Structure formats: structure tokens, C-alpha cells
Amino acid sequence: MFKHIKIDENSRIPKYRQIVDAIIHNISIGNLEMGQKIPSINMFSEEYLLSRDTVEKAYNILKERQIILSIRGKGYYITRTKLISKVNILFFINKLSSYKMRVYNSFVNSIGGTSHTDLHIYHCDEDLFLSLLEKNRGAYDYYIIMPHFKTDELRHISFTEEVIKAVKRIPKEKLIIMDNLMPEVDGAFIEIYQDFENDIYNALQEGLTKISKYEKLIITYPENSVYPYPKRILHGFRKFCVLHSLDFEILDEIYDDMILKKGDLFITISESDLVNLVNQIRDKEFNLGKDIGVISYNDTPLKELLGITCISTDFKVMGETTARMILDKEKGKVKNPFNFIDRDSI
């Protein structure tokens, strides 16, 4: 194995990191194979005149990533066959939801069998994201990141200073920003994004003929959600209502025993609010789509089945576009389609 591992004494990259990167690279190109034994920590440190602690740190990182394993009394062995794939991808999603998984599944189906994709959910948590990224730095050919984070007050934020610093350390040819924008990151890389403010504004414009028949528009925007939503959604909603002189109201949630009136049109963002609202409309014997209208943010197959009108980005296209750009080695910024999907609930 030693003939394949080069340690650069003059490099600013820490030596333990050079060991990690070198072993991963040699697995990916076939120099090291599944089940192959690698030198002990002592042998490695003696061969390269490195401290035992340096080699041990590298081996511990490789063990955490399940790239090598140690067998008591026998030594260390290569275990990670996934890295032999032609393209290895790390996919960061901010939350586990049906529509986020539609993006992921669309991407995996489109990228084909010559790649391997690892999925990590970081729950909008900055510390978890940074830890996962650092742990897997240098191990993948591409890093796909959906940047949505939350403050201590559970407010949405697209990124933080520390996130920007960490993302900037990813080589641009390996970086894909998906679903949101990170304008602070310069260079030629892949960006597939939603324009939250203008997307909702333009989608409501598309449905204006039906929307304008209602007397009042009410949007439910969860202010303190575990997974907060971009505030730009509200900006676009307000702009639409003001432009057309429409009466509107912004609520935190759909409350139990809502005061419902004929001529109301609700725009719900969370799934729980949609379910609560539809149940109350039925319980109070209003006619959904005529007496009271409902538009849901983010389409799902269940909403399609139930005939719920939606304003939504095309999650399938987002995954497909990302996969195509990787396969075609394209770079650039692409706005994902966002549509008004007219069904029976208005």
C-alpha cells in the first residue's frame, strides 16, 4: 500500500487529512480493494516518520466513516465498497418531508447506477450540518446542499457565517446548491433554486381570475416552527394582495374553532394546518372550493389525489435537472419551475 500513499511535507493540509484523502482516493481508483489489509498504526508512522497520534487520528476518521474496520488481533481492513462507484455524492437535506424526498428520489433515479448517493438530514441545525460536512470532507465527488437553517428563536435563515465559510472550502467543481441561493459563495458551480418571493407572487398572479372571486385571503405562516419557512414567502404574498387591493390576513396557524366565513380563501403552508382547515370546513358544512377556497403550498401526490389546489415548485424537475447537470458536467444557475396547479379546492 505504501507505494500509493504520498505525504507532502510542504503542504498546508494537515498530515492526518492527507492520509485520509490518500486512502479514499486509492479506494476510488481501485488501488485498494474491499477486504485488503492495510498497515498498522505503528507501521504507518514508522514508514512516513509521523507521530503515532497523527496516524491514529486518520484511522479513527476512516473508521467513523466506515471506510476501514479494525479486527482485534488481526489489524485494519478496507470495508467501504461504495467508494468504488464512478461518482460518489453526499446529499444534505434540511428536513425529512415528502416533498424533499421527492427531490432526492428524482435525483437518484436520474443520476443512474454508476453513482452512489449518501443522504444526510441535518434538521436545519447549523452545528449538525457543520459536523457532518467536516466529517465527510474530501470523501465525495459532489456535495449537494439544501441550505435552510434556523436561529435560536426558530426563525428561518438561509445560511450563517460559519456555514458560508465551510461551504467555501468545498471545491467549486464539487459543489451543488439546491432549492435556495447562497449569493455569498462565488465561482462556477451548480445552483438549482427557488425564488420564494417572486415564485408565490407569480403563481398567485396565474390564478388571479379565480382568486379575485374571494372576499378575503388568509395565509397561515408558522412563525415558530421546528422547521421554519423562508420569510420571503410572506413578502411575495403581501405584494400580490397590495397590488390587487385584496383584503388579507396573516395567521400563525389554523386554530381549533376558526371563525370561517363564506368568501374566505386560505393559503396553508404546513400539512397539519391543511388537514385541520379541511376538517373544519367539512364539520361546519361549508362547500370546499365554492364557499371557502383552499390553496396549499408545496404539492404532494396526496394533495393531487384529494383535489387540493397548490402553488408549488416542481420537485421532480429539481432532482432531474441537478442529475443532468452533473452528468453533463455543466455549471450555472437554474431557476426551478414554480406553478399554480388548479384543482377543485378553489
mmCIF file of C-alpha atoms in Angstrom:
data_model
loop_
_atom_site.group_PDB
_atom_site.id
_atom_site.type_symbol
_atom_site.label_atom_id
_atom_site.label_comp_id
_atom_site.label_asym_id
_atom_site.label_seq_id
_atom_site.Cartn_x
_atom_site.Cartn_y
_atom_site.Cartn_z
ATOM 1 C CA MET A 1 0.000 0.000 0.000
ATOM 2 C CA PHE A 2 2.844 2.393 0.809
ATOM 3 C CA LYS A 3 3.711 2.925 -2.864
ATOM 4 C CA HIS A 4 0.319 4.560 -3.416
ATOM 5 C CA ILE A 5 0.391 6.932 -0.411
ATOM 6 C CA LYS A 6 2.237 10.232 -0.747
ATOM 7 C CA ILE A 7 2.662 12.619 2.194
ATOM 8 C CA ASP A 8 3.655 16.169 1.209
ATOM 9 C CA GLU A 9 5.824 17.702 3.936
ATOM 10 C CA ASN A 10 5.397 21.184 2.432
ATOM 11 C CA SER A 11 1.612 21.101 2.134
ATOM 12 C CA ARG A 12 -0.560 23.202 4.437
ATOM 13 C CA ILE A 13 -3.031 20.310 4.592
ATOM 14 C CA PRO A 14 -2.672 18.524 7.969
ATOM 15 C CA LYS A 15 -0.893 15.205 7.608
ATOM 16 C CA TYR A 16 -3.749 13.202 9.139
ATOM 17 C CA ARG A 17 -6.019 14.724 6.486
ATOM 18 C CA GLN A 18 -3.535 13.786 3.745
ATOM 19 C CA ILE A 19 -3.661 10.171 4.963
ATOM 20 C CA VAL A 20 -7.474 10.128 4.927
ATOM 21 C CA ASP A 21 -7.696 11.692 1.469
ATOM 22 C CA ALA A 22 -4.996 9.427 0.031
ATOM 23 C CA ILE A 23 -6.655 6.216 1.244
ATOM 24 C CA ILE A 24 -10.097 7.309 -0.002
ATOM 25 C CA HIS A 25 -8.638 8.298 -3.380
ATOM 26 C CA ASN A 26 -6.847 4.972 -3.781
ATOM 27 C CA ILE A 27 -10.032 3.070 -2.963
ATOM 28 C CA SER A 28 -11.974 5.102 -5.549
ATOM 29 C CA ILE A 29 -9.466 4.348 -8.342
ATOM 30 C CA GLY A 30 -9.085 0.686 -7.431
ATOM 31 C CA ASN A 31 -5.589 0.630 -5.921
ATOM 32 C CA LEU A 32 -7.050 -0.534 -2.604
ATOM 33 C CA GLU A 33 -9.761 -3.188 -2.597
ATOM 34 C CA MET A 34 -12.516 -4.447 -0.336
ATOM 35 C CA GLY A 35 -11.093 -6.739 2.357
ATOM 36 C CA GLN A 36 -7.495 -5.675 1.770
ATOM 37 C CA LYS A 37 -5.407 -5.371 4.901
ATOM 38 C CA ILE A 38 -3.656 -2.056 5.485
ATOM 39 C CA PRO A 39 -0.607 -1.348 7.672
ATOM 40 C CA SER A 40 -0.931 -0.976 11.416
ATOM 41 C CA ILE A 41 -0.718 2.454 13.027
ATOM 42 C CA ASN A 42 2.828 1.736 14.179
ATOM 43 C CA MET A 43 3.965 0.532 10.756
ATOM 44 C CA PHE A 44 2.428 3.544 9.040
ATOM 45 C CA SER A 45 4.015 6.031 11.464
ATOM 46 C CA GLU A 46 7.431 4.384 11.093
ATOM 47 C CA GLU A 47 7.264 4.316 7.281
ATOM 48 C CA TYR A 48 6.460 8.036 6.974
ATOM 49 C CA LEU A 49 8.224 9.254 10.125
ATOM 50 C CA LEU A 50 4.935 10.521 11.532
ATOM 51 C CA SER A 51 3.774 10.590 15.121
ATOM 52 C CA ARG A 52 1.549 7.710 16.167
ATOM 53 C CA ASP A 53 -1.162 10.206 17.178
ATOM 54 C CA THR A 54 -1.298 11.611 13.617
ATOM 55 C CA VAL A 55 -1.860 8.193 12.038
ATOM 56 C CA GLU A 56 -4.315 7.163 14.764
ATOM 57 C CA LYS A 57 -6.372 10.315 14.150
ATOM 58 C CA ALA A 58 -6.562 9.497 10.424
ATOM 59 C CA TYR A 59 -7.533 5.869 11.078
ATOM 60 C CA ASN A 60 -10.233 6.947 13.551
ATOM 61 C CA ILE A 61 -11.792 9.229 10.929
ATOM 62 C CA LEU A 62 -11.744 6.389 8.382
ATOM 63 C CA LYS A 63 -13.361 4.058 10.934
ATOM 64 C CA GLU A 64 -16.092 6.619 11.728
ATOM 65 C CA ARG A 65 -16.908 6.827 8.021
ATOM 66 C CA GLN A 66 -16.924 3.005 7.829
ATOM 67 C CA ILE A 67 -14.183 3.061 5.210
ATOM 68 C CA ILE A 68 -11.927 0.798 7.267
ATOM 69 C CA LEU A 69 -12.594 -1.517 10.175
ATOM 70 C CA SER A 70 -10.348 -2.934 12.865
ATOM 71 C CA ILE A 71 -10.432 -6.577 13.884
ATOM 72 C CA ARG A 72 -8.944 -7.338 17.296
ATOM 73 C CA GLY A 73 -5.695 -9.250 16.965
ATOM 74 C CA LYS A 74 -5.693 -9.052 13.159
ATOM 75 C CA GLY A 75 -5.415 -5.383 12.155
ATOM 76 C CA TYR A 76 -7.152 -2.907 9.820
ATOM 77 C CA TYR A 77 -9.052 -3.749 6.627
ATOM 78 C CA ILE A 78 -10.746 -1.837 3.777
ATOM 79 C CA THR A 79 -14.514 -2.165 4.113
ATOM 80 C CA ARG A 80 -16.086 0.618 2.041
ATOM 81 C CA THR A 81 -17.116 -0.778 -1.342
ATOM 82 C CA LYS A 82 -19.424 2.179 -2.093
ATOM 83 C CA LEU A 83 -16.444 4.395 -2.820
ATOM 84 C CA ILE A 84 -15.560 2.249 -5.819
ATOM 85 C CA SER A 85 -18.524 3.778 -7.699
ATOM 86 C CA LYS A 86 -17.622 6.138 -10.515
ATOM 87 C CA VAL A 87 -19.365 9.086 -8.851
ATOM 88 C CA ASN A 88 -19.860 9.421 -5.075
ATOM 89 C CA ILE A 89 -22.322 12.033 -3.869
ATOM 90 C CA LEU A 90 -23.187 13.413 -0.443
ATOM 91 C CA PHE A 91 -26.718 14.856 -0.315
ATOM 92 C CA PHE A 92 -27.649 17.246 2.528
ATOM 93 C CA ILE A 93 -31.386 17.786 3.113
ATOM 94 C CA ASN A 94 -32.570 20.164 5.829
ATOM 95 C CA LYS A 95 -35.639 18.139 6.838
ATOM 96 C CA LEU A 96 -37.313 14.817 6.143
ATOM 97 C CA SER A 97 -40.549 15.692 4.338
ATOM 98 C CA SER A 98 -42.482 14.091 1.495
ATOM 99 C CA TYR A 99 -41.565 16.817 -0.984
ATOM 100 C CA LYS A 100 -37.867 16.893 -0.034
ATOM 101 C CA MET A 101 -37.786 13.138 -0.544
ATOM 102 C CA ARG A 102 -39.397 13.588 -3.960
ATOM 103 C CA VAL A 103 -36.394 15.714 -4.929
ATOM 104 C CA TYR A 104 -33.985 13.124 -3.565
ATOM 105 C CA ASN A 105 -35.725 10.163 -5.214
ATOM 106 C CA SER A 106 -35.979 12.011 -8.525
ATOM 107 C CA PHE A 107 -32.274 12.793 -8.347
ATOM 108 C CA VAL A 108 -31.249 9.213 -7.505
ATOM 109 C CA ASN A 109 -33.429 7.798 -10.294
ATOM 110 C CA SER A 110 -31.997 10.272 -12.804
ATOM 111 C CA ILE A 111 -28.313 10.057 -11.887
ATOM 112 C CA GLY A 112 -28.234 6.363 -12.776
ATOM 113 C CA GLY A 113 -26.490 3.284 -11.461
ATOM 114 C CA THR A 114 -22.936 4.495 -11.989
ATOM 115 C CA SER A 115 -23.074 6.595 -8.814
ATOM 116 C CA HIS A 116 -23.639 6.193 -5.107
ATOM 117 C CA THR A 117 -25.501 8.826 -3.080
ATOM 118 C CA ASP A 118 -25.372 9.120 0.719
ATOM 119 C CA LEU A 119 -28.226 11.086 2.313
ATOM 120 C CA HIS A 120 -27.844 13.153 5.492
ATOM 121 C CA ILE A 121 -30.680 15.052 7.224
ATOM 122 C CA TYR A 122 -29.352 17.966 9.286
ATOM 123 C CA HIS A 123 -32.707 19.276 10.611
ATOM 124 C CA CYS A 124 -31.923 22.956 9.863
ATOM 125 C CA ASP A 125 -29.287 22.726 12.599
ATOM 126 C CA GLU A 126 -26.068 24.643 11.916
ATOM 127 C CA ASP A 127 -23.891 22.621 14.319
ATOM 128 C CA LEU A 128 -25.066 19.274 12.955
ATOM 129 C CA PHE A 129 -24.545 20.411 9.362
ATOM 130 C CA LEU A 130 -21.012 21.685 10.044
ATOM 131 C CA SER A 131 -20.112 18.497 11.899
ATOM 132 C CA LEU A 132 -21.393 16.239 9.114
ATOM 133 C CA LEU A 133 -19.661 18.297 6.434
ATOM 134 C CA GLU A 134 -16.321 18.293 8.242
ATOM 135 C CA LYS A 135 -16.567 14.571 8.962
ATOM 136 C CA ASN A 136 -17.096 13.835 5.262
ATOM 137 C CA ARG A 137 -14.829 16.472 3.752
ATOM 138 C CA GLY A 138 -12.817 15.116 0.840
ATOM 139 C CA ALA A 139 -14.650 11.788 0.693
ATOM 140 C CA TYR A 140 -17.055 12.590 -2.161
ATOM 141 C CA ASP A 141 -17.043 13.750 -5.767
ATOM 142 C CA TYR A 142 -20.064 16.045 -5.253
ATOM 143 C CA TYR A 143 -21.720 17.752 -2.298
ATOM 144 C CA ILE A 144 -25.397 18.665 -2.765
ATOM 145 C CA ILE A 145 -26.631 21.123 -0.137
ATOM 146 C CA MET A 146 -30.143 22.441 0.527
ATOM 147 C CA PRO A 147 -29.313 25.500 2.676
ATOM 148 C CA HIS A 148 -32.121 26.147 5.159
ATOM 149 C CA PHE A 149 -31.204 26.867 8.779
ATOM 150 C CA LYS A 150 -32.912 28.173 11.915
ATOM 151 C CA THR A 151 -31.993 30.703 14.558
ATOM 152 C CA ASP A 152 -32.331 30.131 18.307
ATOM 153 C CA GLU A 153 -35.711 31.888 18.024
ATOM 154 C CA LEU A 154 -36.820 29.333 15.367
ATOM 155 C CA ARG A 155 -36.675 31.856 12.549
ATOM 156 C CA HIS A 156 -35.643 30.787 9.060
ATOM 157 C CA ILE A 157 -32.205 31.798 7.829
ATOM 158 C CA SER A 158 -30.708 30.671 4.530
ATOM 159 C CA PHE A 159 -27.183 30.398 5.909
ATOM 160 C CA THR A 160 -24.850 31.616 8.639
ATOM 161 C CA GLU A 161 -21.310 32.988 8.519
ATOM 162 C CA GLU A 162 -19.900 29.642 9.644
ATOM 163 C CA VAL A 163 -21.890 27.779 7.016
ATOM 164 C CA ILE A 164 -20.595 30.127 4.311
ATOM 165 C CA LYS A 165 -17.009 29.581 5.464
ATOM 166 C CA ALA A 166 -17.448 25.810 5.415
ATOM 167 C CA VAL A 167 -19.143 25.732 2.010
ATOM 168 C CA LYS A 168 -16.433 27.945 0.504
ATOM 169 C CA ARG A 169 -13.885 25.244 1.380
ATOM 170 C CA ILE A 170 -15.653 22.788 -0.936
ATOM 171 C CA PRO A 171 -14.024 22.832 -4.400
ATOM 172 C CA LYS A 172 -16.420 24.598 -6.776
ATOM 173 C CA GLU A 173 -16.392 21.713 -9.252
ATOM 174 C CA LYS A 174 -17.830 19.510 -6.463
ATOM 175 C CA LEU A 175 -20.459 21.941 -5.129
ATOM 176 C CA ILE A 176 -24.200 21.929 -5.863
ATOM 177 C CA ILE A 177 -26.548 24.346 -4.077
ATOM 178 C CA MET A 178 -30.148 23.207 -4.366
ATOM 179 C CA ASP A 179 -33.540 24.729 -3.506
ATOM 180 C CA ASN A 180 -32.138 28.021 -2.143
ATOM 181 C CA LEU A 181 -29.434 30.512 -3.079
ATOM 182 C CA MET A 182 -26.104 31.293 -1.398
ATOM 183 C CA PRO A 183 -25.000 34.506 -3.165
ATOM 184 C CA GLU A 184 -22.030 34.903 -0.825
ATOM 185 C CA VAL A 185 -20.379 31.879 -2.465
ATOM 186 C CA ASP A 186 -18.593 32.946 -5.655
ATOM 187 C CA GLY A 187 -17.390 30.898 -8.589
ATOM 188 C CA ALA A 188 -18.681 28.482 -11.197
ATOM 189 C CA PHE A 189 -20.780 25.747 -9.611
ATOM 190 C CA ILE A 190 -24.281 24.275 -9.925
ATOM 191 C CA GLU A 191 -27.265 26.129 -8.418
ATOM 192 C CA ILE A 192 -30.866 24.920 -8.772
ATOM 193 C CA TYR A 193 -33.038 27.287 -6.783
ATOM 194 C CA GLN A 194 -36.456 28.582 -5.814
ATOM 195 C CA ASP A 195 -37.117 32.328 -5.795
ATOM 196 C CA PHE A 196 -39.508 32.215 -2.848
ATOM 197 C CA GLU A 197 -40.804 35.796 -3.019
ATOM 198 C CA ASN A 198 -41.361 36.014 -6.763
ATOM 199 C CA ASP A 199 -42.454 32.385 -7.105
ATOM 200 C CA ILE A 200 -45.516 32.760 -4.878
ATOM 201 C CA TYR A 201 -46.273 36.183 -6.347
ATOM 202 C CA ASN A 202 -46.206 34.910 -9.942
ATOM 203 C CA ALA A 203 -48.135 31.742 -9.099
ATOM 204 C CA LEU A 204 -50.927 33.747 -7.440
ATOM 205 C CA GLN A 205 -50.947 36.057 -10.468
ATOM 206 C CA GLU A 206 -51.534 32.983 -12.607
ATOM 207 C CA GLY A 207 -54.590 32.085 -10.521
ATOM 208 C CA LEU A 208 -55.874 35.672 -10.221
ATOM 209 C CA THR A 209 -59.141 35.067 -12.081
ATOM 210 C CA LYS A 210 -60.300 32.503 -9.513
ATOM 211 C CA ILE A 211 -58.616 34.115 -6.511
ATOM 212 C CA SER A 212 -60.223 37.507 -7.072
ATOM 213 C CA LYS A 213 -63.686 35.990 -6.605
ATOM 214 C CA TYR A 214 -62.985 35.578 -2.879
ATOM 215 C CA GLU A 215 -63.526 38.378 -0.364
ATOM 216 C CA LYS A 216 -60.520 37.765 1.880
ATOM 217 C CA LEU A 217 -57.174 35.944 1.571
ATOM 218 C CA ILE A 218 -55.728 34.344 4.697
ATOM 219 C CA ILE A 219 -52.263 32.791 4.736
ATOM 220 C CA THR A 220 -51.039 30.633 7.623
ATOM 221 C CA TYR A 221 -47.321 31.155 8.128
ATOM 222 C CA PRO A 222 -45.865 29.231 11.108
ATOM 223 C CA GLU A 223 -43.714 31.778 12.967
ATOM 224 C CA ASN A 224 -42.026 29.354 15.368
ATOM 225 C CA SER A 225 -41.876 26.091 13.501
ATOM 226 C CA VAL A 226 -39.290 23.406 14.247
ATOM 227 C CA TYR A 227 -38.519 23.638 10.544
ATOM 228 C CA PRO A 228 -39.085 27.322 9.719
ATOM 229 C CA TYR A 229 -40.081 28.580 6.274
ATOM 230 C CA PRO A 230 -38.463 31.440 4.318
ATOM 231 C CA LYS A 231 -39.946 34.825 5.197
ATOM 232 C CA ARG A 232 -39.762 35.714 1.513
ATOM 233 C CA ILE A 233 -42.945 33.670 1.017
ATOM 234 C CA LEU A 234 -44.808 36.296 3.046
ATOM 235 C CA HIS A 235 -43.186 39.152 1.130
ATOM 236 C CA GLY A 236 -44.485 37.757 -2.160
ATOM 237 C CA PHE A 237 -47.960 37.147 -0.716
ATOM 238 C CA ARG A 238 -48.198 40.712 0.609
ATOM 239 C CA LYS A 239 -47.004 42.172 -2.686
ATOM 240 C CA PHE A 240 -49.709 40.282 -4.574
ATOM 241 C CA CYS A 241 -52.507 41.349 -2.193
ATOM 242 C CA VAL A 242 -51.439 45.004 -2.146
ATOM 243 C CA LEU A 243 -51.111 45.177 -5.938
ATOM 244 C CA HIS A 244 -54.681 43.927 -6.404
ATOM 245 C CA SER A 245 -56.156 45.735 -3.362
ATOM 246 C CA LEU A 246 -57.210 42.448 -1.787
ATOM 247 C CA ASP A 247 -58.183 42.170 1.875
ATOM 248 C CA PHE A 248 -55.754 39.785 3.573
ATOM 249 C CA GLU A 249 -54.674 38.427 6.950
ATOM 250 C CA ILE A 250 -51.607 36.520 8.161
ATOM 251 C CA LEU A 251 -52.065 33.863 10.852
ATOM 252 C CA ASP A 252 -49.543 31.700 12.721
ATOM 253 C CA GLU A 253 -51.662 28.589 12.316
ATOM 254 C CA ILE A 254 -55.144 27.219 11.739
ATOM 255 C CA TYR A 255 -56.674 27.390 15.202
ATOM 256 C CA ASP A 256 -59.286 24.995 16.520
ATOM 257 C CA ASP A 257 -62.753 26.545 16.126
ATOM 258 C CA MET A 258 -61.619 29.003 13.466
ATOM 259 C CA ILE A 259 -64.106 31.672 12.525
ATOM 260 C CA LEU A 260 -64.835 30.692 8.934
ATOM 261 C CA LYS A 261 -66.828 32.900 6.585
ATOM 262 C CA LYS A 262 -68.169 32.389 3.127
ATOM 263 C CA GLY A 263 -65.793 34.057 0.691
ATOM 264 C CA ASP A 264 -62.594 33.220 2.593
ATOM 265 C CA LEU A 265 -59.613 31.848 0.687
ATOM 266 C CA PHE A 266 -56.908 30.163 2.784
ATOM 267 C CA ILE A 267 -53.330 29.520 1.757
ATOM 268 C CA THR A 268 -51.787 26.907 4.052
ATOM 269 C CA ILE A 269 -48.088 26.077 4.270
ATOM 270 C CA SER A 270 -47.871 23.250 6.813
ATOM 271 C CA GLU A 271 -49.555 19.880 6.288
ATOM 272 C CA SER A 272 -51.158 19.950 9.740
ATOM 273 C CA ASP A 273 -52.823 23.298 9.022
ATOM 274 C CA LEU A 274 -54.236 21.957 5.756
ATOM 275 C CA VAL A 275 -55.738 18.900 7.472
ATOM 276 C CA ASN A 276 -57.179 20.961 10.341
ATOM 277 C CA LEU A 277 -58.699 23.502 7.960
ATOM 278 C CA VAL A 278 -60.323 20.977 5.621
ATOM 279 C CA ASN A 279 -61.798 19.107 8.601
ATOM 280 C CA GLN A 280 -63.308 22.326 9.992
ATOM 281 C CA ILE A 281 -64.726 23.312 6.605
ATOM 282 C CA ARG A 282 -66.468 19.935 6.389
ATOM 283 C CA ASP A 283 -67.617 19.928 10.026
ATOM 284 C CA LYS A 284 -69.202 23.362 9.602
ATOM 285 C CA GLU A 285 -70.836 22.204 6.359
ATOM 286 C CA PHE A 286 -69.201 24.730 4.066
ATOM 287 C CA ASN A 287 -68.658 23.736 0.455
ATOM 288 C CA LEU A 288 -64.914 23.401 -0.172
ATOM 289 C CA GLY A 289 -63.923 25.221 -3.331
ATOM 290 C CA LYS A 290 -67.102 27.303 -3.511
ATOM 291 C CA ASP A 291 -67.969 28.743 -0.092
ATOM 292 C CA ILE A 292 -64.364 28.617 1.119
ATOM 293 C CA GLY A 293 -61.268 28.166 -1.010
ATOM 294 C CA VAL A 294 -58.041 26.396 -0.099
ATOM 295 C CA ILE A 295 -54.620 26.628 -1.716
ATOM 296 C CA SER A 296 -51.754 24.560 -0.319
ATOM 297 C CA TYR A 297 -48.059 25.423 -0.577
ATOM 298 C CA ASN A 298 -45.897 22.570 -1.941
ATOM 299 C CA ASP A 299 -47.625 19.860 -3.922
ATOM 300 C CA THR A 300 -47.679 16.176 -2.918
ATOM 301 C CA PRO A 301 -49.304 13.108 -4.503
ATOM 302 C CA LEU A 302 -51.893 13.032 -1.698
ATOM 303 C CA LYS A 303 -52.951 16.631 -2.411
ATOM 304 C CA GLU A 304 -53.326 15.704 -6.070
ATOM 305 C CA LEU A 305 -55.485 12.726 -5.108
ATOM 306 C CA LEU A 306 -57.679 14.909 -2.861
ATOM 307 C CA GLY A 307 -58.046 17.652 -5.467
ATOM 308 C CA ILE A 308 -56.301 20.374 -3.455
ATOM 309 C CA THR A 309 -55.153 23.376 -5.485
ATOM 310 C CA CYS A 310 -51.448 24.013 -4.966
ATOM 311 C CA ILE A 311 -48.733 26.557 -5.597
ATOM 312 C CA SER A 312 -45.533 24.613 -5.793
ATOM 313 C CA THR A 313 -42.089 24.187 -7.215
ATOM 314 C CA ASP A 314 -41.645 21.095 -9.368
ATOM 315 C CA PHE A 315 -39.694 18.797 -7.058
ATOM 316 C CA LYS A 316 -39.254 16.086 -9.681
ATOM 317 C CA VAL A 317 -37.711 18.548 -12.135
ATOM 318 C CA MET A 318 -35.372 19.868 -9.418
ATOM 319 C CA GLY A 319 -33.874 16.419 -8.922
ATOM 320 C CA GLU A 320 -33.740 15.672 -12.641
ATOM 321 C CA THR A 321 -32.057 18.973 -13.519
ATOM 322 C CA THR A 322 -29.397 18.502 -10.847
ATOM 323 C CA ALA A 323 -28.611 14.987 -12.069
ATOM 324 C CA ARG A 324 -28.428 16.105 -15.702
ATOM 325 C CA MET A 325 -26.044 18.959 -14.914
ATOM 326 C CA ILE A 326 -23.736 16.606 -13.008
ATOM 327 C CA LEU A 327 -23.751 14.034 -15.806
ATOM 328 C CA ASP A 328 -23.201 16.693 -18.492
ATOM 329 C CA LYS A 329 -20.582 18.472 -16.341
ATOM 330 C CA GLU A 330 -22.495 21.731 -16.617
ATOM 331 C CA LYS A 331 -22.164 24.720 -14.306
ATOM 332 C CA GLY A 332 -24.515 27.638 -13.759
ATOM 333 C CA LYS A 333 -27.630 28.931 -12.040
ATOM 334 C CA VAL A 334 -31.050 27.488 -12.948
ATOM 335 C CA LYS A 335 -34.369 28.636 -11.512
ATOM 336 C CA ASN A 336 -36.652 25.688 -10.870
ATOM 337 C CA PRO A 337 -40.205 25.867 -12.285
ATOM 338 C CA PHE A 338 -42.904 27.026 -9.848
ATOM 339 C CA ASN A 339 -46.556 26.551 -10.810
ATOM 340 C CA PHE A 340 -50.142 27.346 -9.939
ATOM 341 C CA ILE A 341 -51.803 23.907 -10.021
ATOM 342 C CA ASP A 342 -55.557 24.432 -10.458
ATOM 343 C CA ARG A 343 -57.725 21.755 -8.854
ATOM 344 C CA ASP A 344 -61.112 21.539 -7.118
ATOM 345 C CA SER A 345 -60.450 23.405 -3.862
ATOM 346 C CA ILE A 346 -60.954 26.924 -5.297
#
